[in-house]
Tab-separated table of C-alpha atoms in Angstrom:
chain	number	residue	atom	x	y	z
L	1	MET	CA	100.932	101.627	107.897
L	2	LYS	CA	100.551	101.098	104.115
L	3	ILE	CA	97.635	102.653	102.434
L	4	GLY	CA	96.698	102.100	98.743
L	5	VAL	CA	93.717	103.711	96.809
L	6	LEU	CA	95.105	103.594	93.363
L	7	GLY	CA	93.267	100.255	92.628
L	8	SER	CA	91.681	98.121	95.160
L	9	LEU	CA	91.652	99.388	98.732
L	10	VAL	CA	94.710	98.589	100.718
L	11	VAL	CA	95.193	99.173	104.400
L	12	ASP	CA	98.026	97.156	105.906
L	13	ILE	CA	99.339	97.631	109.474
L	14	CYS	CA	102.449	95.579	110.315
L	15	GLY	CA	101.883	93.619	107.128
L	16	THR	CA	98.395	92.573	107.941
L	17	SER	CA	95.319	93.680	106.028
L	18	VAL	CA	92.598	95.492	108.107
L	19	VAL	CA	90.340	95.914	105.037
L	20	PRO	CA	86.937	94.471	106.022
L	21	SER	CA	84.990	92.177	103.613
L	22	ALA	CA	81.627	93.825	104.476
L	23	ALA	CA	80.776	96.720	101.981
L	24	LYS	CA	79.713	99.539	104.505
L	25	PRO	CA	82.803	99.211	106.914
L	26	ARG	CA	85.096	98.931	103.731
L	27	GLN	CA	83.608	102.181	102.306
L	28	MET	CA	84.127	103.951	105.666
L	29	LEU	CA	87.726	102.747	105.994
L	30	ALA	CA	88.234	103.995	102.345
L	31	VAL	CA	86.954	107.490	103.350
L	32	LEU	CA	89.355	107.513	106.409
L	33	ALA	CA	92.213	106.120	104.276
L	34	VAL	CA	92.040	108.727	101.536
L	35	ASN	CA	92.141	111.400	104.376
L	36	ALA	CA	94.837	109.594	106.417
L	37	GLY	CA	96.106	111.944	109.029
L	38	GLY	CA	93.140	114.274	108.717
L	39	ASP	CA	89.802	114.719	110.667
L	40	VAL	CA	86.877	113.013	108.913
L	41	LYS	CA	83.524	114.356	110.272
L	42	VAL	CA	80.766	111.963	111.081
L	43	THR	CA	78.442	113.897	108.842
L	44	THR	CA	80.817	113.256	105.958
L	45	LEU	CA	80.802	109.515	106.836
L	46	THR	CA	77.121	109.447	107.108
L	47	GLU	CA	76.644	111.106	103.644
L	48	GLU	CA	79.097	108.728	102.097
L	49	LEU	CA	77.698	105.586	103.315
L	50	TRP	CA	73.994	106.408	102.865
L	51	ASP	CA	73.697	109.617	100.829
L	52	ALA	CA	70.349	111.056	101.375
L	53	SER	CA	68.790	108.003	103.039
L	54	PRO	CA	70.585	107.491	106.262
L	55	PRO	CA	69.173	104.916	108.782
L	56	LYS	CA	67.920	105.870	112.237
L	57	GLY	CA	70.789	106.917	114.527
L	58	PRO	CA	73.479	106.856	111.862
L	59	ALA	CA	76.030	108.012	114.307
L	60	GLY	CA	75.552	104.806	116.312
L	61	VAL	CA	75.964	102.767	113.273
L	62	VAL	CA	79.217	104.564	112.362
L	63	GLN	CA	80.398	103.892	115.953
L	64	THR	CA	79.714	100.211	115.508
L	65	TYR	CA	81.915	100.162	112.182
L	66	VAL	CA	84.610	101.953	114.124
L	67	LYS	CA	84.618	99.231	116.787
L	68	GLN	CA	84.805	96.619	114.093
L	69	LEU	CA	87.734	98.357	112.478
L	70	ARG	CA	89.510	98.846	115.782
L	71	ARG	CA	89.138	95.046	116.543
L	72	ALA	CA	90.881	94.304	113.121
L	73	ILE	CA	93.628	96.883	113.879
L	74	ALA	CA	94.263	95.297	117.388
L	75	LEU	CA	94.819	91.936	115.808
L	76	ALA	CA	97.308	93.519	113.181
L	77	LEU	CA	99.078	95.394	115.883
L	78	GLY	CA	99.412	92.390	118.083
L	79	PRO	CA	100.318	92.432	121.842
L	80	GLY	CA	102.714	95.012	123.140
L	81	HIS	CA	102.628	97.355	120.186
L	82	GLU	CA	103.507	100.931	120.982
L	83	CYS	CA	100.361	102.193	119.296
L	84	ALA	CA	96.870	101.282	120.534
L	85	PRO	CA	93.964	100.573	118.193
L	86	LYS	CA	92.344	103.839	119.639
L	87	GLU	CA	95.430	105.772	118.632
L	88	VAL	CA	95.442	104.300	115.168
L	89	LEU	CA	91.712	105.154	114.715
L	90	SER	CA	91.184	107.933	117.027
L	91	ARG	CA	88.073	110.060	118.023
L	92	SER	CA	88.495	113.823	117.002
L	93	TYR	CA	86.240	116.726	118.033
L	94	ALA	CA	83.791	116.076	115.101
L	95	GLY	CA	84.656	112.611	113.797
L	96	TYR	CA	87.537	110.204	113.398
L	97	VAL	CA	91.330	110.138	112.327
L	98	LEU	CA	93.216	107.296	110.776
L	99	LYS	CA	96.886	107.784	111.563
L	100	MET	CA	100.154	106.053	112.638
L	101	PRO	CA	103.791	107.461	113.112
L	102	THR	CA	104.705	105.916	109.797
L	103	CYS	CA	102.123	105.977	107.058
L	104	VAL	CA	102.760	105.371	103.407
L	105	VAL	CA	99.926	106.295	101.070
L	106	ASP	CA	100.253	105.516	97.272
L	107	ALA	CA	98.092	108.541	96.131
L	108	GLU	CA	100.395	110.907	98.070
L	109	ILE	CA	103.528	109.361	96.371
L	110	PHE	CA	101.838	109.446	92.914
L	111	GLN	CA	100.952	113.267	93.313
L	112	GLN	CA	104.429	114.015	94.482
L	113	LEU	CA	106.061	112.398	91.623
L	114	THR	CA	103.638	113.901	89.254
L	115	ALA	CA	104.203	117.390	90.445
L	116	ARG	CA	107.868	116.889	90.158
L	117	GLY	CA	107.644	115.347	86.598
L	118	LEU	CA	105.397	118.254	85.356
L	119	ARG	CA	107.898	120.753	86.717
L	120	ALA	CA	110.596	118.936	84.828
L	121	LEU	CA	108.547	118.850	81.616
L	122	ALA	CA	107.973	122.648	81.940
L	123	GLY	CA	111.656	123.239	82.431
L	124	GLY	CA	112.514	121.269	79.364
L	125	ASP	CA	114.146	118.230	81.166
L	126	ASP	CA	112.319	115.636	79.200
L	127	GLU	CA	114.311	112.586	80.384
L	128	THR	CA	113.509	113.423	83.967
L	129	ALA	CA	109.905	114.210	83.225
L	130	SER	CA	109.536	110.977	81.286
L	131	ARG	CA	111.128	108.927	84.177
L	132	LEU	CA	109.184	110.599	87.120
L	133	LEU	CA	105.879	110.491	85.377
L	134	GLY	CA	106.482	106.770	84.369
L	135	GLU	CA	107.208	106.073	88.045
L	136	ALA	CA	103.965	107.914	89.100
L	137	LEU	CA	101.885	106.142	86.630
L	138	ALA	CA	103.193	102.809	87.482
L	139	LEU	CA	101.805	103.020	90.989
L	140	TRP	CA	98.320	102.538	89.701
L	141	ARG	CA	96.807	99.081	89.958
L	142	GLY	CA	93.391	99.907	88.478
L	143	PRO	CA	90.594	102.371	88.881
L	144	VAL	CA	90.450	104.377	92.236
L	145	LEU	CA	89.164	102.173	95.034
L	146	ALA	CA	88.102	99.654	92.456
L	147	ASP	CA	86.384	97.222	95.060
L	148	VAL	CA	84.828	99.951	97.101
L	149	ARG	CA	81.288	101.338	96.638
L	150	ILE	CA	81.737	105.102	95.739
L	151	GLY	CA	79.618	107.795	97.540
L	152	PRO	CA	79.774	111.583	97.564
L	153	ALA	CA	83.070	112.079	99.321
L	154	LEU	CA	84.921	109.304	97.637
L	155	ARG	CA	83.718	110.335	94.166
L	156	VAL	CA	85.325	113.754	94.580
L	157	GLU	CA	88.549	112.175	95.373
L	158	SER	CA	88.241	109.708	92.673
L	159	LEU	CA	87.775	112.466	90.102
L	160	ARG	CA	90.574	114.520	91.345
L	161	LEU	CA	92.984	111.612	91.310
L	162	GLU	CA	91.811	110.484	87.721
L	163	GLU	CA	92.316	114.074	86.493
L	164	THR	CA	95.782	114.109	87.842
L	165	ARG	CA	96.481	110.673	86.329
L	166	ARG	CA	95.440	112.107	83.027
L	167	SER	CA	97.817	115.087	83.363
L	168	ALA	CA	100.585	112.644	84.211
L	169	LEU	CA	99.882	110.545	81.195
L	170	GLU	CA	99.677	113.413	78.797
L	171	GLY	CA	102.938	114.799	80.282
L	172	ARG	CA	104.837	111.589	80.055
L	173	ILE	CA	103.760	111.034	76.436
L	174	THR	CA	104.738	114.559	75.455
L	175	ALA	CA	108.137	114.049	77.016
L	176	ASP	CA	108.590	110.678	75.107
L	177	LEU	CA	107.616	112.478	71.954
L	178	ARG	CA	110.242	115.239	72.609
L	179	LEU	CA	112.836	112.508	73.070
L	180	GLY	CA	112.160	110.970	69.682
L	181	ARG	CA	110.213	107.862	71.110
L	182	HIS	CA	107.087	108.525	68.768
L	183	ALA	CA	106.873	104.943	67.494
L	184	ALA	CA	106.941	103.601	70.938
L	185	VAL	CA	103.805	105.610	72.247
L	186	ILE	CA	101.647	104.762	69.116
L	187	GLY	CA	100.016	101.676	70.450
L	188	GLU	CA	99.158	103.252	73.807
L	189	LEU	CA	97.863	106.359	72.295
L	190	LEU	CA	95.593	104.175	69.908
L	191	VAL	CA	94.079	102.506	72.965
L	192	LEU	CA	93.526	105.778	74.861
L	193	THR	CA	91.920	107.563	71.952
L	194	GLU	CA	89.635	104.551	71.419
L	195	ARG	CA	88.631	104.875	75.094
L	196	LEU	CA	88.298	108.503	75.102
L	197	PRO	CA	87.052	109.507	71.659
L	198	LEU	CA	86.572	113.104	72.640
L	199	GLU	CA	89.892	113.896	74.257
L	200	GLU	CA	91.560	116.378	71.967
L	201	ASN	CA	94.926	116.395	73.568
L	202	LEU	CA	95.508	112.672	73.224
L	203	HIS	CA	94.301	112.845	69.641
L	204	ALA	CA	96.848	115.495	68.877
L	205	LEU	CA	99.667	113.544	70.449
L	206	LEU	CA	98.820	110.417	68.503
L	207	MET	CA	98.486	112.584	65.138
L	208	LEU	CA	102.082	113.905	65.884
L	209	ALA	CA	103.316	110.474	66.795
L	210	LEU	CA	101.979	108.920	63.624
L	211	TYR	CA	103.262	111.797	61.372
L	212	ARG	CA	106.812	111.483	62.907
L	213	SER	CA	106.656	107.839	62.131
L	214	GLY	CA	105.980	108.335	58.436
L	215	ARG	CA	102.150	107.404	58.757
L	216	SER	CA	100.688	110.886	57.685
L	217	TRP	CA	97.703	109.379	56.224
L	218	GLN	CA	96.851	107.621	59.521
L	219	ALA	CA	97.347	110.899	61.340
L	220	LEU	CA	94.781	112.431	58.965
L	221	GLU	CA	92.341	109.577	59.682
L	222	ILE	CA	92.699	110.176	63.363
L	223	PHE	CA	91.573	113.658	62.731
L	224	ARG	CA	88.639	112.764	60.553
L	225	LYS	CA	87.434	110.389	63.328
L	226	LEU	CA	87.863	112.984	66.028
L	227	ARG	CA	86.049	115.595	64.055
L	228	ALA	CA	83.151	113.091	63.334
L	229	SER	CA	82.948	112.348	67.000
L	230	THR	CA	82.899	116.006	68.135
L	231	VAL	CA	80.310	116.927	65.515
L	232	GLU	CA	78.037	114.055	66.335
L	233	GLU	CA	78.329	113.941	70.110
L	234	LEU	CA	78.824	117.805	70.860
L	235	GLY	CA	77.646	119.523	67.703
L	236	ILE	CA	80.892	121.551	67.404
L	237	GLU	CA	83.947	121.388	65.394
L	238	PRO	CA	87.321	120.337	66.822
L	239	SER	CA	89.357	123.163	68.408
L	240	LEU	CA	91.393	125.627	66.348
L	241	ARG	CA	94.444	124.211	67.737
L	242	ILE	CA	93.883	120.684	66.423
L	243	GLN	CA	92.649	122.117	63.175
L	244	ARG	CA	95.905	123.903	62.744
L	245	LEU	CA	97.805	120.655	63.553
L	246	HIS	CA	95.823	118.945	60.767
L	247	ARG	CA	96.708	121.656	58.346
L	248	ALA	CA	100.341	121.405	59.313
L	249	ILE	CA	100.326	117.561	58.683
L	250	LEU	CA	98.535	118.245	55.239
L	251	SER	CA	101.298	120.710	54.221
L	252	GLY	CA	104.292	118.910	55.811
L	253	ASP	CA	105.065	121.828	58.004
L	254	PRO	CA	108.633	121.757	59.186
L	255	GLN	CA	107.482	122.664	62.599
L	256	LEU	CA	106.446	118.980	63.044
L	257	ASP	CA	110.037	117.946	63.120
L	258	LEU	CA	111.441	116.336	66.114
L	259	ALA	CA	113.130	119.674	66.983
L	260	THR	CA	109.747	121.026	67.796
L	261	PRO	CA	109.431	121.432	71.614
L	262	SER	CA	105.749	120.862	71.923
L	263	LEU	CA	102.368	121.126	70.392
L	264	ALA	CA	102.006	124.563	71.700
L	265	ALA	CA	103.094	126.016	68.306
L	266	PHE	CA	99.878	125.018	66.603
């Protein structure tokens, strides 16, 4: 079974998609997919599907959706498969479990690669960090569960994965900067800072990349825009760390050279 949640929902069994077209069954399958191999309570499914306004007899409706999913699973498995539909989508003590002996989940691979990449970054192995984090980020096909309605349970998972994605992205760019690839990351950082005008870490990386590319005036302009955004939106000045980076660029501080291991010095 192949499960993909880093983009549109993918649940393939024996090469056949079992993702339903109807919104509610698709949403329920998404909850089971992000918890593949784990017990998902009926109460969790009910809250996800209907939030605070469930229909009468929600457990019965959930059971109906389970039957629909099992029919799709049966067609995907075909006759004579070692697994039965009720084993793939099984009833547990309090809910349901989606599982198969072989199950590949893109979110799990992403998290494993990210963890390894960030460890390599912390250990100073920038080549390995850039490669692993790049591989992790390449698994993303769009926003988490882009074609699924998001309720309470899926929202928590989406936020967690998006935050991990941000850590992986910042880590990969940091590794690339340490490796002297400052010019290569400027375009990417310009797009990211435009989308996330209050993210200081991304602005700091962009300022450093611009400075190292001989574009100090643009680095200072990035700081000016960040300061204007934080003052207008939050009513506060940028952090002392990025203010120190700004002063270092103004003075041409030698710590900004490529030999600098990270932004931690500022």
